[in-house]
Amino acid sequence: MTRKRIMFVADDESRIQPVRAALSKWDQITTIGLDSAKTCLDQARIQDYHLVIVMDSYRSRTDGLEFARQKAETHKVLLLMKYEENRPREFRSVQLGDFESLTQTVTRILEN
């Protein structure tokens, strides 16, 4: 099985810990990173990732959604929703804190 690499984009280290714990049980996931907006927007930096998970509140809610839209052109993107209202239909999304749904959704994305 090909090992999968995930980049998790969040603006606060405390937000990444529960996601890292939920996803780290899979052997195929080798990387979950915390990066600044500048680094994340560098196409060369993330071109080898199989999935980019973006918090909808990254930097600000608007910035997180805009970043996800940019990356969706070239990457599989999953939006981790802190805010339930106005859920964008163009992305797969999971409610923050729903780790069972998160693990199931990530599995489906990476298997396709």
The first five atom37 places (N, CA, C, CB, O) and aatype in JSON, in Angstrom:
{
  "aatype": [12, 16, 1, 11, 1, 9, 12, 13, 19, 0, 3, 3, 6, 15, 1, 9, 5, 14, 19, 1, 0, 0, 10, 15, 11, 17, 3, 5, 9, 16, 16, 9, 7, 10, 3, 15, 0, 11, 16, 4, 10, 3, 5, 0, 1, 9, 5, 3, 18, 8, 10, 19, 9, 19, 12, 3, 15, 18, 1, 15, 1, 16, 3, 7, 10, 6, 13, 0, 1, 5, 11, 0, 6, 16, 8, 11, 19, 10, 10, 10, 12, 11, 18, 6, 6, 2, 1, 14, 1, 6, 13, 1, 15, 19, 5, 10, 7, 3, 13, 6, 15, 10, 16, 5, 16, 19, 16, 1, 9, 10, 6, 2],
  "atom_mask": [
    [1, 1, 1, 1, 1],
    [1, 1, 1, 1, 1],
    [1, 1, 1, 1, 1],
    [1, 1, 1, 1, 1],
    [1, 1, 1, 1, 1],
    [1, 1, 1, 1, 1],
    [1, 1, 1, 1, 1],
    [1, 1, 1, 1, 1],
    [1, 1, 1, 1, 1],
    [1, 1, 1, 1, 1],
    [1, 1, 1, 1, 1],
    [1, 1, 1, 1, 1],
    [1, 1, 1, 1, 1],
    [1, 1, 1, 1, 1],
    [1, 1, 1, 1, 1],
    [1, 1, 1, 1, 1],
    [1, 1, 1, 1, 1],
    [1, 1, 1, 1, 1],
    [1, 1, 1, 1, 1],
    [1, 1, 1, 1, 1],
    [1, 1, 1, 1, 1],
    [1, 1, 1, 1, 1],
    [1, 1, 1, 1, 1],
    [1, 1, 1, 1, 1],
    [1, 1, 1, 1, 1],
    [1, 1, 1, 1, 1],
    [1, 1, 1, 1, 1],
    [1, 1, 1, 1, 1],
    [1, 1, 1, 1, 1],
    [1, 1, 1, 1, 1],
    [1, 1, 1, 1, 1],
    [1, 1, 1, 1, 1],
    [1, 1, 1, 0, 1],
    [1, 1, 1, 1, 1],
    [1, 1, 1, 1, 1],
    [1, 1, 1, 1, 1],
    [1, 1, 1, 1, 1],
    [1, 1, 1, 1, 1],
    [1, 1, 1, 1, 1],
    [1, 1, 1, 1, 1],
    [1, 1, 1, 1, 1],
    [1, 1, 1, 1, 1],
    [1, 1, 1, 1, 1],
    [1, 1, 1, 1, 1],
    [1, 1, 1, 1, 1],
    [1, 1, 1, 1, 1],
    [1, 1, 1, 1, 1],
    [1, 1, 1, 1, 1],
    [1, 1, 1, 1, 1],
    [1, 1, 1, 1, 1],
    [1, 1, 1, 1, 1],
    [1, 1, 1, 1, 1],
    [1, 1, 1, 1, 1],
    [1, 1, 1, 1, 1],
    [1, 1, 1, 1, 1],
    [1, 1, 1, 1, 1],
    [1, 1, 1, 1, 1],
    [1, 1, 1, 1, 1],
    [1, 1, 1, 1, 1],
    [1, 1, 1, 1, 1],
    [1, 1, 1, 1, 1],
    [1, 1, 1, 1, 1],
    [1, 1, 1, 1, 1],
    [1, 1, 1, 0, 1],
    [1, 1, 1, 1, 1],
    [1, 1, 1, 1, 1],
    [1, 1, 1, 1, 1],
    [1, 1, 1, 1, 1],
    [1, 1, 1, 1, 1],
    [1, 1, 1, 1, 1],
    [1, 1, 1, 1, 1],
    [1, 1, 1, 1, 1],
    [1, 1, 1, 1, 1],
    [1, 1, 1, 1, 1],
    [1, 1, 1, 1, 1],
    [1, 1, 1, 1, 1],
    [1, 1, 1, 1, 1],
    [1, 1, 1, 1, 1],
    [1, 1, 1, 1, 1],
    [1, 1, 1, 1, 1],
    [1, 1, 1, 1, 1],
    [1, 1, 1, 1, 1],
    [1, 1, 1, 1, 1],
    [1, 1, 1, 1, 1],
    [1, 1, 1, 1, 1],
    [1, 1, 1, 1, 1],
    [1, 1, 1, 1, 1],
    [1, 1, 1, 1, 1],
    [1, 1, 1, 1, 1],
    [1, 1, 1, 1, 1],
    [1, 1, 1, 1, 1],
    [1, 1, 1, 1, 1],
    [1, 1, 1, 1, 1],
    [1, 1, 1, 1, 1],
    [1, 1, 1, 1, 1],
    [1, 1, 1, 1, 1],
    [1, 1, 1, 0, 1],
    [1, 1, 1, 1, 1],
    [1, 1, 1, 1, 1],
    [1, 1, 1, 1, 1],
    [1, 1, 1, 1, 1],
    [1, 1, 1, 1, 1],
    [1, 1, 1, 1, 1],
    [1, 1, 1, 1, 1],
    [1, 1, 1, 1, 1],
    [1, 1, 1, 1, 1],
    [1, 1, 1, 1, 1],
    [1, 1, 1, 1, 1],
    [1, 1, 1, 1, 1],
    [1, 1, 1, 1, 1],
    [1, 1, 1, 1, 1],
    [1, 1, 1, 1, 1]
  ],
  "atom_positions": [
    [[0.84, -1.18, 0.0], [0.0, 0.0, 0.0], [0.89, 1.25, 0.0], [-0.96, -0.01, 1.22], [1.87, 1.32, 0.74]],
    [[0.54, 2.21, -0.83], [1.27, 3.46, -0.89], [1.01, 4.26, 0.37], [0.89, 4.27, -2.14], [-0.14, 4.41, 0.8]],
    [[2.07, 4.78, 0.96], [1.9, 5.61, 2.16], [1.31, 6.96, 1.74], [3.25, 5.81, 2.91], [1.69, 7.52, 0.71]],
    [[0.4, 7.46, 2.54], [-0.28, 8.72, 2.24], [0.25, 9.82, 3.13], [-1.8, 8.57, 2.41], [0.59, 9.59, 4.29]],
    [[0.32, 11.01, 2.57], [0.8, 12.16, 3.34], [-0.31, 13.19, 3.44], [2.08, 12.78, 2.7], [-0.96, 13.52, 2.44]],
    [[-0.53, 13.68, 4.64], [-1.58, 14.66, 4.9], [-0.94, 15.92, 5.46], [-2.64, 14.1, 5.89], [-0.04, 15.86, 6.29]],
    [[-1.42, 17.08, 4.99], [-1.05, 18.34, 5.61], [-2.3, 18.9, 6.27], [-0.46, 19.35, 4.57], [-3.34, 19.05, 5.63]],
    [[-2.19, 19.2, 7.56], [-3.29, 19.81, 8.31], [-2.91, 21.26, 8.52], [-3.55, 19.07, 9.68], [-1.86, 21.55, 9.1]],
    [[-3.75, 22.18, 8.07], [-3.47, 23.61, 8.15], [-4.3, 24.23, 9.26], [-3.75, 24.31, 6.79], [-5.53, 24.27, 9.17]],
    [[-3.64, 24.7, 10.31], [-4.31, 25.34, 11.44], [-3.44, 26.48, 11.93], [-4.61, 24.32, 12.59], [-2.23, 26.48, 11.69]],
    [[-4.03, 27.43, 12.6], [-3.27, 28.59, 13.06], [-2.94, 28.52, 14.55], [-4.03, 29.86, 12.77], [-2.48, 29.5, 15.13]],
    [[-3.18, 27.37, 15.17], [-2.95, 27.22, 16.6], [-2.53, 25.78, 16.87], [-4.22, 27.61, 17.42], [-3.25, 24.86, 16.5]],
    [[-1.39, 25.57, 17.5], [-0.87, 24.23, 17.77], [-1.87, 23.37, 18.54], [0.44, 24.32, 18.55], [-1.93, 22.16, 18.32]],
    [[-2.65, 23.97, 19.44], [-3.6, 23.19, 20.23], [-4.7, 22.57, 19.36], [-4.23, 24.06, 21.31], [-5.28, 21.55, 19.73]],
    [[-4.98, 23.17, 18.22], [-6.01, 22.63, 17.33], [-5.55, 21.39, 16.59], [-6.44, 23.69, 16.33], [-6.36, 20.54, 16.21]],
    [[-4.24, 21.28, 16.38], [-3.75, 20.15, 15.6], [-3.63, 18.87, 16.42], [-2.4, 20.49, 15.0], [-3.71, 17.78, 15.85]],
    [[-3.45, 18.97, 17.73], [-3.22, 17.78, 18.56], [-4.35, 16.75, 18.49], [-3.02, 18.2, 19.98], [-4.07, 15.57, 18.28]],
    [[-5.63, 17.14, 18.65], [-6.69, 16.13, 18.57], [-6.81, 15.51, 17.18], [-8.03, 16.75, 18.96], [-7.11, 14.32, 17.05]],
    [[-6.57, 16.31, 16.15], [-6.64, 15.78, 14.78], [-5.48, 14.82, 14.54], [-6.6, 16.94, 13.75], [-5.67, 13.76, 13.96]],
    [[-4.29, 15.2, 14.99], [-3.12, 14.32, 14.85], [-3.39, 12.98, 15.56], [-1.85, 15.0, 15.44], [-3.07, 11.92, 15.02]],
    [[-3.98, 13.03, 16.75], [-4.27, 11.81, 17.51], [-5.29, 10.94, 16.76], [-4.79, 12.15, 18.91], [-5.14, 9.72, 16.7]],
    [[-6.31, 11.56, 16.2], [-7.34, 10.81, 15.49], [-6.8, 10.15, 14.23], [-8.51, 11.72, 15.13], [-7.23, 9.05, 13.87]],
    [[-5.88, 10.8, 13.55], [-5.39, 10.29, 12.27], [-4.12, 9.46, 12.36], [-5.16, 11.42, 11.34], [-3.8, 8.73, 11.43]],
    [[-3.4, 9.56, 13.45], [-2.09, 8.91, 13.54], [-2.16, 7.39, 13.64], [-1.35, 9.45, 14.73], [-1.14, 6.72, 13.48]],
    [[-3.32, 6.84, 13.89], [-3.42, 5.39, 14.01], [-3.3, 4.68, 12.67], [-4.73, 5.01, 14.65], [-3.15, 3.46, 12.63]],
    [[-3.35, 5.42, 11.57], [-3.19, 4.81, 10.26], [-1.74, 4.8, 9.86], [-4.02, 5.55, 9.22], [-1.06, 5.82, 9.89]],
    [[-1.28, 3.64, 9.5], [0.11, 3.48, 9.08], [0.42, 4.29, 7.82], [0.42, 2.02, 8.84], [1.54, 4.77, 7.65]],
    [[-0.56, 4.44, 6.92], [-0.3, 5.11, 5.66], [-0.16, 6.63, 5.79], [-1.39, 4.8, 4.7], [0.25, 7.29, 4.83]],
    [[-0.48, 7.18, 6.94], [-0.36, 8.62, 7.12], [0.98, 8.92, 7.76], [-1.52, 9.18, 7.99], [1.25, 8.52, 8.9]],
    [[1.82, 9.61, 7.03], [3.18, 9.85, 7.5], [3.41, 11.28, 7.95], [4.15, 9.5, 6.44], [4.34, 11.53, 8.73]],
    [[2.61, 12.22, 7.49], [2.88, 13.61, 7.83], [1.58, 14.36, 8.07], [3.68, 14.29, 6.74], [0.67, 14.34, 7.25]],
    [[1.53, 15.02, 9.2], [0.48, 16.0, 9.46], [1.22, 17.24, 9.92], [-0.59, 15.49, 10.55], [1.83, 17.22, 10.98]],
    [[1.17, 18.31, 9.15], [2.01, 19.47, 9.44], [1.22, 20.69, 9.83], [0.0, 0.0, 0.0], [0.05, 20.85, 9.48]],
    [[1.88, 21.55, 10.56], [1.33, 22.85, 10.91], [2.2, 23.88, 10.22], [1.3, 23.08, 12.48], [3.4, 23.95, 10.48]],
    [[1.63, 24.67, 9.35], [2.4, 25.6, 8.55], [1.77, 26.98, 8.58], [2.53, 25.11, 7.12], [0.58, 27.13, 8.84]],
    [[2.59, 27.98, 8.29], [2.08, 29.34, 8.18], [1.37, 29.5, 6.85], [3.23, 30.38, 8.32], [1.53, 28.67, 5.95]],
    [[0.59, 30.55, 6.72], [-0.13, 30.8, 5.47], [0.84, 30.92, 4.31], [-0.98, 32.06, 5.58], [0.59, 30.38, 3.23]],
    [[1.94, 31.6, 4.51], [2.93, 31.79, 3.45], [3.47, 30.45, 2.97], [4.08, 32.69, 3.94], [3.56, 30.22, 1.77]],
    [[3.83, 29.58, 3.89], [4.37, 28.28, 3.52], [3.31, 27.44, 2.82], [4.89, 27.54, 4.76], [3.6, 26.78, 1.82]],
    [[2.09, 27.46, 3.34], [1.03, 26.64, 2.75], [0.68, 27.08, 1.34], [-0.21, 26.7, 3.62], [0.34, 26.25, 0.5]],
    [[0.77, 28.35, 1.07], [0.42, 28.85, -0.26], [1.51, 28.58, -1.28], [0.13, 30.32, -0.19], [1.3, 28.81, -2.47]],
    [[2.66, 28.11, -0.85], [3.74, 27.76, -1.76], [3.42, 26.41, -2.39], [5.12, 27.74, -1.02], [3.52, 25.37, -1.73]],
    [[3.04, 26.41, -3.65], [2.61, 25.18, -4.33], [3.66, 24.08, -4.25], [2.29, 25.47, -5.79], [3.31, 22.91, -4.05]],
    [[4.91, 24.42, -4.39], [5.96, 23.41, -4.36], [6.04, 22.74, -3.0], [7.31, 24.03, -4.72], [6.39, 21.56, -2.9]],
    [[5.72, 23.47, -1.95], [5.82, 22.96, -0.59], [4.84, 21.82, -0.33], [5.58, 24.07, 0.41], [5.16, 20.89, 0.41]],
    [[3.64, 21.87, -0.94], [2.64, 20.86, -0.63], [2.29, 19.97, -1.8], [1.41, 21.52, -0.12], [1.32, 19.2, -1.72]],
    [[3.02, 20.04, -2.88], [2.62, 19.27, -4.06], [2.63, 17.76, -3.84], [3.52, 19.61, -5.2], [1.93, 17.04, -4.55]],
    [[3.4, 17.28, -2.88], [3.48, 15.84, -2.66], [2.49, 15.31, -1.62], [4.86, 15.48, -2.23], [2.54, 14.14, -1.27]],
    [[1.61, 16.15, -1.13], [0.62, 15.71, -0.15], [-0.61, 15.14, -0.86], [0.21, 16.87, 0.78], [-1.04, 15.68, -1.88]],
    [[-1.16, 14.07, -0.33], [-2.34, 13.43, -0.92], [-3.63, 14.12, -0.48], [-2.38, 11.96, -0.53], [-4.65, 14.03, -1.17]],
    [[-3.58, 14.79, 0.65], [-4.78, 15.44, 1.19], [-4.36, 16.65, 2.0], [-5.6, 14.45, 2.06], [-3.39, 16.6, 2.76]],
    [[-5.09, 17.75, 1.83], [-4.89, 18.95, 2.63], [-6.16, 19.15, 3.45], [-4.57, 20.22, 1.73], [-7.25, 19.29, 2.9]],
    [[-6.0, 19.17, 4.79], [-7.13, 19.44, 5.68], [-6.98, 20.87, 6.18], [-7.18, 18.41, 6.89], [-5.94, 21.24, 6.72]],
    [[-8.02, 21.67, 5.99], [-7.98, 23.09, 6.34], [-9.07, 23.38, 7.36], [-8.15, 23.98, 5.08], [-10.23, 23.02, 7.16]],
    [[-8.7, 24.04, 8.45], [-9.7, 24.54, 9.41], [-10.42, 25.71, 8.76], [-9.04, 24.97, 10.77], [-9.78, 26.57, 8.15]],
    [[-11.74, 25.76, 8.87], [-12.47, 26.87, 8.25], [-12.19, 28.19, 8.95], [-13.96, 26.59, 8.27], [-12.5, 29.25, 8.41]],
    [[-11.6, 28.14, 10.13], [-11.28, 29.37, 10.85], [-9.8, 29.73, 10.75], [-11.67, 29.24, 12.32], [-9.32, 30.59, 11.49]],
    [[-9.07, 29.09, 9.84], [-7.64, 29.35, 9.7], [-7.4, 30.82, 9.39], [-7.03, 28.46, 8.58], [-7.94, 31.36, 8.42]],
    [[-6.6, 31.47, 10.23], [-6.33, 32.92, 10.18], [-7.62, 33.7, 10.37], [-5.67, 33.32, 8.84], [-7.76, 34.46, 11.33]],
    [[-8.54, 33.53, 9.5], [-9.92, 34.0, 9.68], [-10.76, 33.03, 8.86], [-10.13, 35.53, 9.24], [-10.23, 32.32, 8.01]],
    [[-12.02, 33.02, 9.1], [-12.87, 32.06, 8.37], [-12.74, 32.27, 6.87], [-14.34, 32.21, 8.79], [-12.66, 31.3, 6.12]],
    [[-12.71, 33.51, 6.43], [-12.59, 33.8, 5.01], [-11.28, 33.29, 4.44], [-12.71, 35.3, 4.76], [-11.26, 32.7, 3.36]],
    [[-10.18, 33.49, 5.16], [-8.88, 33.02, 4.68], [-8.85, 31.51, 4.55], [-7.77, 33.48, 5.61], [-8.31, 30.98, 3.58]],
    [[-9.43, 30.8, 5.52], [-9.45, 29.34, 5.46], [-10.23, 28.83, 4.26], [0.0, 0.0, 0.0], [-9.78, 27.91, 3.58]],
    [[-11.38, 29.42, 3.98], [-12.18, 29.0, 2.84], [-11.49, 29.35, 1.53], [-13.57, 29.65, 2.89], [-11.51, 28.56, 0.59]],
    [[-10.88, 30.52, 1.46], [-10.18, 30.92, 0.24], [-8.99, 30.01, -0.02], [-9.71, 32.38, 0.34], [-8.74, 29.61, -1.16]],
    [[-8.24, 29.68, 1.03], [-7.11, 28.77, 0.87], [-7.6, 27.41, 0.36], [-6.36, 28.6, 2.21], [-7.0, 26.84, -0.54]],
    [[-8.68, 26.91, 0.93], [-9.24, 25.62, 0.5], [-9.65, 25.67, -0.96], [-10.44, 25.24, 1.38], [-9.4, 24.72, -1.71]],
    [[-10.26, 26.77, -1.39], [-10.66, 26.9, -2.79], [-9.44, 26.88, -3.71], [-11.45, 28.2, -3.01], [-9.47, 26.26, -4.77]],
    [[-8.37, 27.56, -3.32], [-7.15, 27.57, -4.14], [-6.56, 26.17, -4.24], [-6.11, 28.55, -3.55], [-6.16, 25.74, -5.32]],
    [[-6.49, 25.47, -3.13], [-5.86, 24.15, -3.12], [-6.73, 23.09, -3.79], [-5.56, 23.73, -1.69], [-6.21, 22.09, -4.28]],
    [[-8.05, 23.28, -3.81], [-8.95, 22.3, -4.41], [-8.72, 22.14, -5.91], [-10.39, 22.69, -4.15], [-9.13, 21.14, -6.49]],
    [[-8.08, 23.12, -6.53], [-7.78, 23.01, -7.96], [-6.75, 21.92, -8.23], [-7.28, 24.35, -8.49], [-6.77, 21.32, -9.3]],
    [[-5.86, 21.66, -7.28], [-4.77, 20.71, -7.51], [-4.67, 19.61, -6.46], [-3.47, 21.45, -7.55], [-3.88, 18.68, -6.62]],
    [[-5.45, 19.69, -5.38], [-5.34, 18.74, -4.28], [-6.71, 18.27, -3.82], [-4.58, 19.36, -3.11], [-7.72, 18.94, -4.06]],
    [[-6.74, 17.12, -3.16], [-7.94, 16.72, -2.44], [-7.96, 17.54, -1.17], [-7.97, 15.16, -2.15], [-6.97, 17.59, -0.44]],
    [[-9.08, 18.18, -0.9], [-9.2, 19.08, 0.25], [-10.36, 18.64, 1.12], [-9.38, 20.56, -0.21], [-11.44, 18.31, 0.62]],
    [[-10.13, 18.63, 2.42], [-11.18, 18.39, 3.41], [-11.23, 19.61, 4.31], [-10.93, 17.07, 4.23], [-10.2, 20.05, 4.83]],
    [[-12.41, 20.16, 4.5], [-12.58, 21.33, 5.35], [-13.04, 20.86, 6.72], [-13.6, 22.33, 4.73], [-14.04, 20.15, 6.83]],
    [[-12.31, 21.24, 7.76], [-12.67, 20.9, 9.13], [-13.44, 22.09, 9.68], [-11.39, 20.58, 10.01], [-12.87, 23.16, 9.91]],
    [[-14.74, 21.91, 9.9], [-15.65, 23.01, 10.2], [-15.75, 23.28, 11.7], [-17.02, 22.73, 9.64], [-16.12, 22.41, 12.48]],
    [[-15.41, 24.49, 12.07], [-15.67, 24.94, 13.44], [-17.09, 25.51, 13.49], [-14.62, 26.01, 13.9], [-17.79, 25.38, 14.49]],
    [[-17.49, 26.14, 12.41], [-18.79, 26.79, 12.32], [-19.72, 25.96, 11.44], [-18.66, 28.23, 11.76], [-19.39, 25.67, 10.29]],
    [[-20.85, 25.57, 11.96], [-21.8, 24.71, 11.23], [-22.53, 25.48, 10.13], [-22.81, 24.11, 12.2], [-22.79, 24.92, 9.06]],
    [[-22.87, 26.73, 10.38], [-23.65, 27.49, 9.42], [-22.83, 27.79, 8.16], [-24.15, 28.78, 10.05], [-21.6, 27.88, 8.19]],
    [[-23.53, 27.96, 7.07], [-22.92, 28.3, 5.78], [-21.86, 27.28, 5.34], [-22.29, 29.67, 5.85], [-20.8, 27.67, 4.85]],
    [[-22.14, 26.03, 5.52], [-21.2, 24.97, 5.1], [-21.07, 25.01, 3.58], [-21.69, 23.55, 5.59], [-22.06, 24.84, 2.87]],
    [[-19.86, 25.23, 3.07], [-19.68, 25.29, 1.61], [-19.93, 23.93, 0.97], [-18.27, 25.79, 1.26], [-19.46, 22.9, 1.47]],
    [[-20.67, 23.91, -0.12], [-21.03, 22.65, -0.77], [-19.92, 22.12, -1.67], [-22.29, 22.84, -1.57], [-19.94, 20.95, -2.05]],
    [[-18.96, 22.95, -2.03], [-17.93, 22.5, -2.97], [-16.84, 21.65, -2.34], [-17.31, 23.69, -3.62], [-15.99, 21.1, -3.05]],
    [[-16.85, 21.52, -1.01], [-15.83, 20.73, -0.32], [-16.48, 19.63, 0.51], [-14.97, 21.61, 0.58], [-17.61, 19.77, 0.98]],
    [[-15.75, 18.54, 0.67], [-16.11, 17.61, 1.72], [-15.77, 18.31, 3.02], [-15.37, 16.21, 1.58], [-14.75, 18.99, 3.12]],
    [[-16.62, 18.14, 4.01], [-16.35, 18.82, 5.28], [-16.79, 17.95, 6.44], [-17.06, 20.18, 5.33], [-17.65, 17.08, 6.31]],
    [[-16.16, 18.2, 7.58], [-16.43, 17.47, 8.82], [-16.48, 18.49, 9.94], [-15.35, 16.36, 9.09], [-15.69, 19.44, 9.97]],
    [[-17.42, 18.3, 10.86], [-17.52, 19.18, 12.02], [-16.35, 18.96, 12.96], [-18.86, 18.96, 12.75], [-16.02, 17.81, 13.28]],
    [[-15.72, 20.03, 13.42], [-14.62, 19.94, 14.37], [-15.1, 19.21, 15.62], [-14.07, 21.35, 14.74], [-16.15, 19.53, 16.16]],
    [[-14.34, 18.23, 16.07], [-14.7, 17.45, 17.24], [-15.37, 16.13, 16.93], [0.0, 0.0, 0.0], [-15.46, 15.26, 17.79]],
    [[-15.85, 15.96, 15.69], [-16.49, 14.7, 15.28], [-15.4, 13.8, 14.69], [-17.65, 14.95, 14.25], [-15.31, 13.65, 13.47]],
    [[-14.59, 13.2, 15.56], [-13.41, 12.47, 15.09], [-13.76, 11.16, 14.41], [-12.5, 12.21, 16.25], [-13.0, 10.69, 13.56]],
    [[-14.89, 10.55, 14.76], [-15.3, 9.33, 14.07], [-15.6, 9.64, 12.61], [-16.54, 8.69, 14.76], [-15.16, 8.93, 11.7]],
    [[-16.36, 10.69, 12.39], [-16.66, 11.11, 11.02], [-15.4, 11.55, 10.29], [-17.69, 12.25, 11.03], [-15.25, 11.29, 9.09]],
    [[-14.49, 12.2, 11.0], [-13.22, 12.63, 10.4], [-12.43, 11.43, 9.89], [-12.38, 13.42, 11.42], [-11.97, 11.43, 8.75]],
    [[-12.27, 10.41, 10.73], [-11.48, 9.25, 10.31], [-12.16, 8.51, 9.16], [-11.27, 8.3, 11.5], [-11.47, 8.03, 8.25]],
    [[-13.47, 8.4, 9.17], [-14.18, 7.74, 8.08], [-14.05, 8.52, 6.78], [-15.67, 7.56, 8.43], [-13.81, 7.93, 5.72]],
    [[-14.19, 9.82, 6.85], [-14.11, 10.66, 5.65], [-12.71, 10.64, 5.06], [-14.53, 12.09, 5.97], [-12.55, 10.52, 3.85]],
    [[-11.69, 10.77, 5.91], [-10.31, 10.74, 5.42], [-10.02, 9.39, 4.77], [-9.32, 11.0, 6.58], [-9.36, 9.35, 3.73]],
    [[-10.49, 8.32, 5.35], [-10.29, 6.99, 4.76], [-10.9, 6.92, 3.36], [-10.89, 5.9, 5.66], [-10.26, 6.44, 2.43]],
    [[-12.13, 7.4, 3.22], [-12.79, 7.38, 1.91], [-12.03, 8.23, 0.89], [-14.24, 7.88, 2.03], [-11.85, 7.81, -0.25]],
    [[-11.59, 9.41, 1.29], [-10.87, 10.29, 0.38], [-9.57, 9.64, -0.09], [-10.57, 11.64, 1.05], [-9.27, 9.65, -1.28]],
    [[-8.83, 9.09, 0.84], [-7.52, 8.53, 0.49], [-7.62, 7.23, -0.29], [-6.72, 8.3, 1.75], [-6.68, 6.86, -0.99]],
    [[-8.74, 6.54, -0.2], [-8.92, 5.3, -0.96], [-9.31, 5.56, -2.4], [-9.96, 4.43, -0.3], [-9.19, 4.66, -3.24]],
    [[-9.77, 6.75, -2.71], [-10.18, 7.1, -4.09], [-9.06, 7.74, -4.85], [-11.37, 8.03, -4.08], [-9.23, 8.09, -6.02]]
  ]
}
